[in-house]
GROMACS .gro file of C-alpha atoms in nm:
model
  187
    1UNK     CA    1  11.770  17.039   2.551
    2UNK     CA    2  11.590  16.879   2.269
    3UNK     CA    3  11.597  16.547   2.477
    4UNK     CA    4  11.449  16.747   2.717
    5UNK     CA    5  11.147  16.868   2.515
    6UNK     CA    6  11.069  16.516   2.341
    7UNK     CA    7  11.120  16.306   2.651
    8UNK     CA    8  10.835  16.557   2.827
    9UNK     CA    9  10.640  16.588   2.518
   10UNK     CA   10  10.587  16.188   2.512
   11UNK     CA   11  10.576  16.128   2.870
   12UNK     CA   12  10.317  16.424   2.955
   13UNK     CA   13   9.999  16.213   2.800
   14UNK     CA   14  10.131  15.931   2.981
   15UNK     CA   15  10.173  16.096   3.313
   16UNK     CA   16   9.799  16.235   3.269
   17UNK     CA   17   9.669  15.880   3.213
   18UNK     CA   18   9.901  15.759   3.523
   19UNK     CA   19   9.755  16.056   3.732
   20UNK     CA   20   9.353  15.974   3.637
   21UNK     CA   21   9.406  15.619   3.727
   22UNK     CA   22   9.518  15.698   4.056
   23UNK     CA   23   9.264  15.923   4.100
   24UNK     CA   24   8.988  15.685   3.997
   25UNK     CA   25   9.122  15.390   4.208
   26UNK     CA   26   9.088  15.622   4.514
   27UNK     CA   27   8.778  15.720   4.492
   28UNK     CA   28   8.622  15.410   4.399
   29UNK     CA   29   8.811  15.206   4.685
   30UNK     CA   30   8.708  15.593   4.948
   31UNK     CA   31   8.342  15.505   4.784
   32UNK     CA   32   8.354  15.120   4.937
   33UNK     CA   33   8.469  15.198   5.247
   34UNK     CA   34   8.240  15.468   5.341
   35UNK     CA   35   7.946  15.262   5.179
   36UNK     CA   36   7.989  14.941   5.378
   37UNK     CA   37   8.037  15.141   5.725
   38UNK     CA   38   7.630  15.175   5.674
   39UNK     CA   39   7.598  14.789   5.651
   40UNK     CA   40   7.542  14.720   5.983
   41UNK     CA   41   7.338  14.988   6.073
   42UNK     CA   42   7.103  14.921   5.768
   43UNK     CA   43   7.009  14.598   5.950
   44UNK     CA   44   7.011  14.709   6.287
   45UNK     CA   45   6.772  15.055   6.192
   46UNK     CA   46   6.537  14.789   5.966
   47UNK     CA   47   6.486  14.544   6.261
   48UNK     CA   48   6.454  14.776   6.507
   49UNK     CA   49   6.119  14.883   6.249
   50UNK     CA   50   5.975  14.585   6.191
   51UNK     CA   51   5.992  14.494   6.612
   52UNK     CA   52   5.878  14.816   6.691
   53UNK     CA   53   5.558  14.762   6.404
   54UNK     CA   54   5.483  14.433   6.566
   55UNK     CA   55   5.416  14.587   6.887
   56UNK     CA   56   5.812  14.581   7.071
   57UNK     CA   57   5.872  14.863   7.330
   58UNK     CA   58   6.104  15.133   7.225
   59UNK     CA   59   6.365  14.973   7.451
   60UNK     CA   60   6.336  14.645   7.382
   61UNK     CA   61   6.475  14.700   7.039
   62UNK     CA   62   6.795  14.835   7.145
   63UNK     CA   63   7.171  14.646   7.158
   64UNK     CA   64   7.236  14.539   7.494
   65UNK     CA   65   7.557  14.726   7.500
   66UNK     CA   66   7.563  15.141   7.547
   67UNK     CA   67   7.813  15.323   7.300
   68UNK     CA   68   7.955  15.671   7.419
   69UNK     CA   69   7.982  15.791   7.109
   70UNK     CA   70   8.248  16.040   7.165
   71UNK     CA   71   8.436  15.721   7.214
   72UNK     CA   72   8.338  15.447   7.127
   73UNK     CA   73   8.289  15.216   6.791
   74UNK     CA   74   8.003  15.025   6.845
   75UNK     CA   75   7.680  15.016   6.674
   76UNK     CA   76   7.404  15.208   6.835
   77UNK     CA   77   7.024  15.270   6.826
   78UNK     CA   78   6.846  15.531   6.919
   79UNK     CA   79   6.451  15.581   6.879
   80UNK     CA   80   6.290  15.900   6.843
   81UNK     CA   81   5.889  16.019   6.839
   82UNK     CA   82   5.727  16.180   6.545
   83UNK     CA   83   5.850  16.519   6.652
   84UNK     CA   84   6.210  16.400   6.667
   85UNK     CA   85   6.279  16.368   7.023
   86UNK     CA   86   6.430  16.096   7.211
   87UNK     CA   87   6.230  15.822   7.333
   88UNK     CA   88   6.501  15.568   7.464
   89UNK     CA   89   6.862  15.439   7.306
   90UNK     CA   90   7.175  15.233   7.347
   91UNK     CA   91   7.438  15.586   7.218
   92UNK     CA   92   7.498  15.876   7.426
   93UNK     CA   93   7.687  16.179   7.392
   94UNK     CA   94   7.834  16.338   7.667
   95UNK     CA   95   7.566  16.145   7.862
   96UNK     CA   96   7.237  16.251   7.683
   97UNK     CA   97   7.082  16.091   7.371
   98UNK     CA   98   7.154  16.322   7.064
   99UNK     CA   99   6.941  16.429   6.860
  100UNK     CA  100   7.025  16.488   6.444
  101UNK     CA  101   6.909  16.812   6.265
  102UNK     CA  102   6.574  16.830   6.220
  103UNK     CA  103   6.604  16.816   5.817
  104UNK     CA  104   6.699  16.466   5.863
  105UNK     CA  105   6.355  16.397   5.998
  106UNK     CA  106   6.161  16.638   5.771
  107UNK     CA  107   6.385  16.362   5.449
  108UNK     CA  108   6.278  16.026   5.610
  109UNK     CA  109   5.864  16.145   5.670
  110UNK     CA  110   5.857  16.223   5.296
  111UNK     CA  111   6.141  15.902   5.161
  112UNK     CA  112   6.088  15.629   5.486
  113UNK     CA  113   6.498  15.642   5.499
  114UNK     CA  114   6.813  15.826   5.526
  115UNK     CA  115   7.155  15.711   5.519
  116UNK     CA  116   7.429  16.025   5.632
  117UNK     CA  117   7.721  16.095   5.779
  118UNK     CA  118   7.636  16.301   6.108
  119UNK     CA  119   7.871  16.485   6.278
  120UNK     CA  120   7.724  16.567   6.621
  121UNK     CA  121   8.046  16.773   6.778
  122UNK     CA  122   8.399  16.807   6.630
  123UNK     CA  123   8.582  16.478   6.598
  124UNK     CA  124   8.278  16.283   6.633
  125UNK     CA  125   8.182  16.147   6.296
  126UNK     CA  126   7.881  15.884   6.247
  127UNK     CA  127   7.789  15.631   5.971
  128UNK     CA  128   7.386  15.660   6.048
  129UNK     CA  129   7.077  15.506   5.927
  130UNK     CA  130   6.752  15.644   5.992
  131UNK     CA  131   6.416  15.487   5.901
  132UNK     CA  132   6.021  15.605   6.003
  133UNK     CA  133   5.848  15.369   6.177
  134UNK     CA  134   5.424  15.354   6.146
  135UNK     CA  135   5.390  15.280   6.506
  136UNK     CA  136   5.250  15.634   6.683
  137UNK     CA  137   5.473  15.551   7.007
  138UNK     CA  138   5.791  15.578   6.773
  139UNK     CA  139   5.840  15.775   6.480
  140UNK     CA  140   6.231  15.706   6.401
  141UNK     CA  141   6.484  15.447   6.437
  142UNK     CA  142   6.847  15.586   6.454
  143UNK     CA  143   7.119  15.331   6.362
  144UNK     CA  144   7.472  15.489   6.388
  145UNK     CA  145   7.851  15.413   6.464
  146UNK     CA  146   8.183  15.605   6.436
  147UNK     CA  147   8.338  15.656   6.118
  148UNK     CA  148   8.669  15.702   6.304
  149UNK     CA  149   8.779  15.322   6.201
  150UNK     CA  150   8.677  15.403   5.804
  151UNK     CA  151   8.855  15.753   5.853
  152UNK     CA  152   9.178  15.619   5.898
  153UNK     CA  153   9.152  15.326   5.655
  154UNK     CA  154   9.054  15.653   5.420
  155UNK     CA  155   9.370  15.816   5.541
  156UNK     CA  156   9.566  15.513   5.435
  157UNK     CA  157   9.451  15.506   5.141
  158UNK     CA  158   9.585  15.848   5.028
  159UNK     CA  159   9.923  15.756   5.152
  160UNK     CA  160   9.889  15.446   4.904
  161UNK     CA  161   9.774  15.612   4.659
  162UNK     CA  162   9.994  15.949   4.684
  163UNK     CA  163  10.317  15.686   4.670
  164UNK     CA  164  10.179  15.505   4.371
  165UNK     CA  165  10.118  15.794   4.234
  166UNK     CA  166  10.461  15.974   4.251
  167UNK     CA  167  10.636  15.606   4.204
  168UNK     CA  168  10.458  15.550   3.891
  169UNK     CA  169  10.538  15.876   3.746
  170UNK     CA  170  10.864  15.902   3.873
  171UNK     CA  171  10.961  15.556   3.642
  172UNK     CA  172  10.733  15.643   3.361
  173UNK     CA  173  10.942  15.947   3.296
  174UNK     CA  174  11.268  15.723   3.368
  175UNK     CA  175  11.176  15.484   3.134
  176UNK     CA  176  11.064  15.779   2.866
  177UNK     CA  177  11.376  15.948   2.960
  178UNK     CA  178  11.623  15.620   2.851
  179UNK     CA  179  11.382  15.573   2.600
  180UNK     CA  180  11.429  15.893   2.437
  181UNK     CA  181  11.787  15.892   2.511
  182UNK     CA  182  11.860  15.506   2.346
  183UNK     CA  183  11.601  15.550   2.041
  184UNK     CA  184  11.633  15.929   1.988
  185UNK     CA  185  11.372  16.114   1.739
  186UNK     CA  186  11.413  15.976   1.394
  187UNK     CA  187  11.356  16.291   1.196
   0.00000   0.00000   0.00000
């Protein structure tokens, strides 16, 4: 039993460390995944701006292609008014342009941009950009697309990590087991 107690007592600090790193690594790698699913919506929400400030319709800015976003994992745009409603976009939802909460507008009047994670329904998960435009025909861009893609790299990831995790500890303790057991406690 005294093995017992000094092989725990010098692997516990060790297992601690093991379990922080681990912990760490996942969130920064979680962090960079969920970050860079706003990279192409950033450009897509800032060009859609600048077009519709030089004088662009509201549907000439749009992607060519229309996303169901209940779906599909394209990009999308939609622009709104100044009150937040529709004006014309490339994403639909059951059909229909959606529409984020109304807080989301109320954050981009008083910053010019917001970058969240919208969930419109259950299971439907966006990666959206919002900007204000100047122009009084369109108050809003809307750049989104799923997160679904991200999601599951982010599930992967905790299988990774879970694995390290218990593999790490389980031969950290192995090796302070032997270690203990070979070396003993000089007293």
């Amino acid at each position: 039993m005294p093995i017992v107690r000094a092989t725990l007592r010098r692997w516990l600090p060790l297992a601690a460390a093991i379990a922080v790193l681990c912990l760490l690594t996942y969130v920064a790698v979680q962090q960079s995944h969920r970050s860079s699913a706003d990279d192409p919506q950033i450009q897509l929400a800032e060009d859609a701006v600048r077009a519709l400030e030089s004088g662009a319709t509201a549907a000439s800015v749009l992607p060519t292609a229309n996303v169901e976003i209940e779906r599909g994992l394209g990009p999308f745009v939609i622009v709104y008014d100044g009150q937040g409603q529709p004006i014309a976009g490339s994403g639909t939802l059951h059909g229909h342009l959606p529409v984020p909460p109304q807080g989301v507008f109320d954050f981009v009047r008083t910053n010019g941009e917001e970058r969240v994670t919208w969930q419109p329904e259950r299971e439907v998960r966006i990666a959206s950009v919002v900007r204000r435009s100047t122009t009084p025909s369109a108050g809003f861009v809307l750049a989104g697309r799923s997160l679904r893609e991200v999601e599951a790299r982010e599930s992967n990831l905790v299988r990774m990590c879970g694995l390290a995790l218990v593999a790490a500890l389980g031969g950290s303790l192995l090796v302070a087991g032997l270690a203990e057991a070979l070396l003993g406690t000089r007293t």
